[in-house]
Amino acid sequence: MRMKFAVAGLIAGPSLALAQDDVMASRFGNTIVTHTESGHEVHMYYKPDHTFTGKVVDVDFGLKGTWAVSAGTVCLTYNPPPPTVTNPVCQPVVSHGVGDTWTVGKNTVTLVKGIQ
């Protein structure tokens, strides 16, 4: 099974860390839903303590690990990494609001309200 994921870095100092975490704030308590190029639906849940959980809905596969933001990039370190994934997985990150939809590579991502 081949799965491709869109997702999340390293933090430099306390004040810089707070500013960089703001880009993630709208994700806390909500769900990032990614429809991947390979046809999977991935739900990700980010917490302010720099951990995340998630699931690949159509194959009942769980995800967990840590996230960090640095210089406009969010990096995810999976524990354990899913098949075909090498840690860390880093992508550009910008702030989004609930209801926003955007693309990361060939994946479509939506921020939905609540835990789905």
PDB file of C-alpha atoms in Angstrom:
ATOM      1  CA  MET A   1       0.000   0.000   0.000  1.00  0.00           C
ATOM      2  CA  ARG A   2       1.423   3.394  -0.966  1.00  0.00           C
ATOM      3  CA  MET A   3       0.342   6.375   1.105  1.00  0.00           C
ATOM      4  CA  LYS A   4       1.383   9.969   0.580  1.00  0.00           C
ATOM      5  CA  PHE A   5       0.799  12.503   3.305  1.00  0.00           C
ATOM      6  CA  ALA A   6       0.745  16.267   3.437  1.00  0.00           C
ATOM      7  CA  VAL A   7       1.836  17.605   6.716  1.00  0.00           C
ATOM      8  CA  ALA A   8       4.569  19.233   9.482  1.00  0.00           C
ATOM      9  CA  GLY A   9       9.518  21.723  12.242  1.00  0.00           C
ATOM     10  CA  LEU A  10      12.065  22.994  14.599  1.00  0.00           C
ATOM     11  CA  ILE A  11      11.666  25.933  16.982  1.00  0.00           C
ATOM     12  CA  ALA A  12      14.423  28.422  17.756  1.00  0.00           C
ATOM     13  CA  GLY A  13      13.621  30.407  20.914  1.00  0.00           C
ATOM     14  CA  PRO A  14      10.757  31.139  23.327  1.00  0.00           C
ATOM     15  CA  SER A  15       9.480  34.351  21.705  1.00  0.00           C
ATOM     16  CA  LEU A  16      10.094  33.068  18.186  1.00  0.00           C
ATOM     17  CA  ALA A  17       8.392  29.812  19.144  1.00  0.00           C
ATOM     18  CA  LEU A  18       5.242  31.651  20.264  1.00  0.00           C
ATOM     19  CA  ALA A  19       5.066  33.668  17.051  1.00  0.00           C
ATOM     20  CA  GLN A  20       5.586  30.571  14.924  1.00  0.00           C
ATOM     21  CA  ASP A  21       3.010  28.548  16.860  1.00  0.00           C
ATOM     22  CA  ASP A  22       0.361  31.179  15.980  1.00  0.00           C
ATOM     23  CA  VAL A  23       0.293  29.816  12.437  1.00  0.00           C
ATOM     24  CA  MET A  24      -0.928  26.527  13.945  1.00  0.00           C
ATOM     25  CA  ALA A  25      -3.424  27.987  16.460  1.00  0.00           C
ATOM     26  CA  SER A  26      -6.508  27.591  14.248  1.00  0.00           C
ATOM     27  CA  ARG A  27      -5.726  23.887  13.905  1.00  0.00           C
ATOM     28  CA  PHE A  28      -6.031  23.194  17.657  1.00  0.00           C
ATOM     29  CA  GLY A  29      -9.381  21.546  18.429  1.00  0.00           C
ATOM     30  CA  ASN A  30     -10.170  21.237  14.721  1.00  0.00           C
ATOM     31  CA  THR A  31      -9.390  18.721  11.972  1.00  0.00           C
ATOM     32  CA  ILE A  32      -7.140  18.978   8.953  1.00  0.00           C
ATOM     33  CA  VAL A  33      -8.689  16.769   6.248  1.00  0.00           C
ATOM     34  CA  THR A  34      -6.359  15.892   3.380  1.00  0.00           C
ATOM     35  CA  HIS A  35      -7.461  14.167   0.198  1.00  0.00           C
ATOM     36  CA  THR A  36      -4.251  12.730  -1.211  1.00  0.00           C
ATOM     37  CA  GLU A  37      -3.217  12.318  -4.808  1.00  0.00           C
ATOM     38  CA  SER A  38      -3.282   8.551  -4.224  1.00  0.00           C
ATOM     39  CA  GLY A  39      -6.952   8.670  -3.142  1.00  0.00           C
ATOM     40  CA  HIS A  40      -6.625   8.431   0.653  1.00  0.00           C
ATOM     41  CA  GLU A  41      -8.444  10.642   3.158  1.00  0.00           C
ATOM     42  CA  VAL A  42      -6.237  11.649   6.104  1.00  0.00           C
ATOM     43  CA  HIS A  43      -7.518  13.394   9.252  1.00  0.00           C
ATOM     44  CA  MET A  44      -4.921  15.181  11.418  1.00  0.00           C
ATOM     45  CA  TYR A  45      -5.346  16.660  14.904  1.00  0.00           C
ATOM     46  CA  TYR A  46      -2.728  19.095  16.234  1.00  0.00           C
ATOM     47  CA  LYS A  47      -2.288  19.995  19.923  1.00  0.00           C
ATOM     48  CA  PRO A  48      -0.587  23.053  21.450  1.00  0.00           C
ATOM     49  CA  ASP A  49       1.915  20.746  23.215  1.00  0.00           C
ATOM     50  CA  HIS A  50       3.508  20.006  19.812  1.00  0.00           C
ATOM     51  CA  THR A  51       2.013  16.543  19.432  1.00  0.00           C
ATOM     52  CA  PHE A  52      -0.380  15.295  16.784  1.00  0.00           C
ATOM     53  CA  THR A  53      -2.550  12.291  16.103  1.00  0.00           C
ATOM     54  CA  GLY A  54      -4.343  11.307  12.956  1.00  0.00           C
ATOM     55  CA  LYS A  55      -5.823   8.558  10.887  1.00  0.00           C
ATOM     56  CA  VAL A  56      -5.959   7.373   7.324  1.00  0.00           C
ATOM     57  CA  VAL A  57      -9.724   6.918   7.194  1.00  0.00           C
ATOM     58  CA  ASP A  58     -10.110   4.506   4.309  1.00  0.00           C
ATOM     59  CA  VAL A  59      -7.472   2.034   5.560  1.00  0.00           C
ATOM     60  CA  ASP A  60      -8.022   2.406   9.351  1.00  0.00           C
ATOM     61  CA  PHE A  61      -4.396   3.376   9.934  1.00  0.00           C
ATOM     62  CA  GLY A  62      -3.453   5.503  12.976  1.00  0.00           C
ATOM     63  CA  LEU A  63      -0.846   8.276  13.034  1.00  0.00           C
ATOM     64  CA  LYS A  64       0.937  10.032  15.900  1.00  0.00           C
ATOM     65  CA  GLY A  65       4.050  12.044  16.586  1.00  0.00           C
ATOM     66  CA  THR A  66       5.354  15.561  17.167  1.00  0.00           C
ATOM     67  CA  TRP A  67       5.263  18.781  15.154  1.00  0.00           C
ATOM     68  CA  ALA A  68       7.386  21.929  15.073  1.00  0.00           C
ATOM     69  CA  VAL A  69       7.409  25.156  13.061  1.00  0.00           C
ATOM     70  CA  SER A  70      10.454  27.041  11.816  1.00  0.00           C
ATOM     71  CA  ALA A  71      10.829  29.730   9.146  1.00  0.00           C
ATOM     72  CA  GLY A  72       7.423  29.172   7.541  1.00  0.00           C
ATOM     73  CA  THR A  73       7.761  25.386   7.523  1.00  0.00           C
ATOM     74  CA  VAL A  74       5.960  22.824   9.660  1.00  0.00           C
ATOM     75  CA  CYS A  75       7.664  19.459  10.145  1.00  0.00           C
ATOM     76  CA  LEU A  76       6.044  16.286  11.422  1.00  0.00           C
ATOM     77  CA  THR A  77       8.015  13.496  13.026  1.00  0.00           C
ATOM     78  CA  TYR A  78       5.884  10.344  12.996  1.00  0.00           C
ATOM     79  CA  ASN A  79       6.212   7.713  15.726  1.00  0.00           C
ATOM     80  CA  PRO A  80       6.329   5.237  14.069  1.00  0.00           C
ATOM     81  CA  PRO A  81       6.491   6.541  10.499  1.00  0.00           C
ATOM     82  CA  PRO A  82       3.835   5.182   8.101  1.00  0.00           C
ATOM     83  CA  PRO A  83       4.903   3.046   5.135  1.00  0.00           C
ATOM     84  CA  THR A  84       6.768   5.090   2.486  1.00  0.00           C
ATOM     85  CA  VAL A  85       7.340   8.017   4.913  1.00  0.00           C
ATOM     86  CA  THR A  86      10.785   9.172   6.027  1.00  0.00           C
ATOM     87  CA  ASN A  87      10.959  11.474   9.089  1.00  0.00           C
ATOM     88  CA  PRO A  88      10.656  14.378   9.311  1.00  0.00           C
ATOM     89  CA  VAL A  89       8.022  15.377   6.758  1.00  0.00           C
ATOM     90  CA  CYS A  90       8.226  19.136   6.183  1.00  0.00           C
ATOM     91  CA  GLN A  91       5.917  21.436   4.211  1.00  0.00           C
ATOM     92  CA  PRO A  92       5.412  25.195   3.953  1.00  0.00           C
ATOM     93  CA  VAL A  93       2.780  26.384   6.425  1.00  0.00           C
ATOM     94  CA  VAL A  94       0.576  29.476   6.565  1.00  0.00           C
ATOM     95  CA  SER A  95      -2.310  30.371   8.826  1.00  0.00           C
ATOM     96  CA  HIS A  96      -5.761  29.189   7.732  1.00  0.00           C
ATOM     97  CA  GLY A  97      -9.239  29.567   9.170  1.00  0.00           C
ATOM     98  CA  VAL A  98     -11.941  26.972   9.651  1.00  0.00           C
ATOM     99  CA  GLY A  99     -13.542  26.319   6.270  1.00  0.00           C
ATOM    100  CA  ASP A 100     -10.428  27.182   4.246  1.00  0.00           C
ATOM    101  CA  THR A 101      -9.314  24.791   1.498  1.00  0.00           C
ATOM    102  CA  TRP A 102      -5.847  24.853  -0.096  1.00  0.00           C
ATOM    103  CA  THR A 103      -3.425  22.586  -1.912  1.00  0.00           C
ATOM    104  CA  VAL A 104      -0.130  21.094  -0.796  1.00  0.00           C
ATOM    105  CA  GLY A 105       1.542  19.550  -3.803  1.00  0.00           C
ATOM    106  CA  LYS A 106      -1.186  17.515  -5.471  1.00  0.00           C
ATOM    107  CA  ASN A 107      -3.160  17.072  -2.231  1.00  0.00           C
ATOM    108  CA  THR A 108      -6.287  19.045  -1.296  1.00  0.00           C
ATOM    109  CA  VAL A 109      -6.436  20.144   2.341  1.00  0.00           C
ATOM    110  CA  THR A 110      -9.387  21.569   4.306  1.00  0.00           C
ATOM    111  CA  LEU A 111      -9.551  22.855   7.886  1.00  0.00           C
ATOM    112  CA  VAL A 112     -12.872  21.703   9.353  1.00  0.00           C
ATOM    113  CA  LYS A 113     -14.460  22.656  12.659  1.00  0.00           C
ATOM    114  CA  GLY A 114     -14.120  20.227  15.573  1.00  0.00           C
ATOM    115  CA  ILE A 115     -12.697  16.737  15.758  1.00  0.00           C
ATOM    116  CA  GLN A 116     -13.977  14.702  12.823  1.00  0.00           C
TER     117      GLN A 116
END
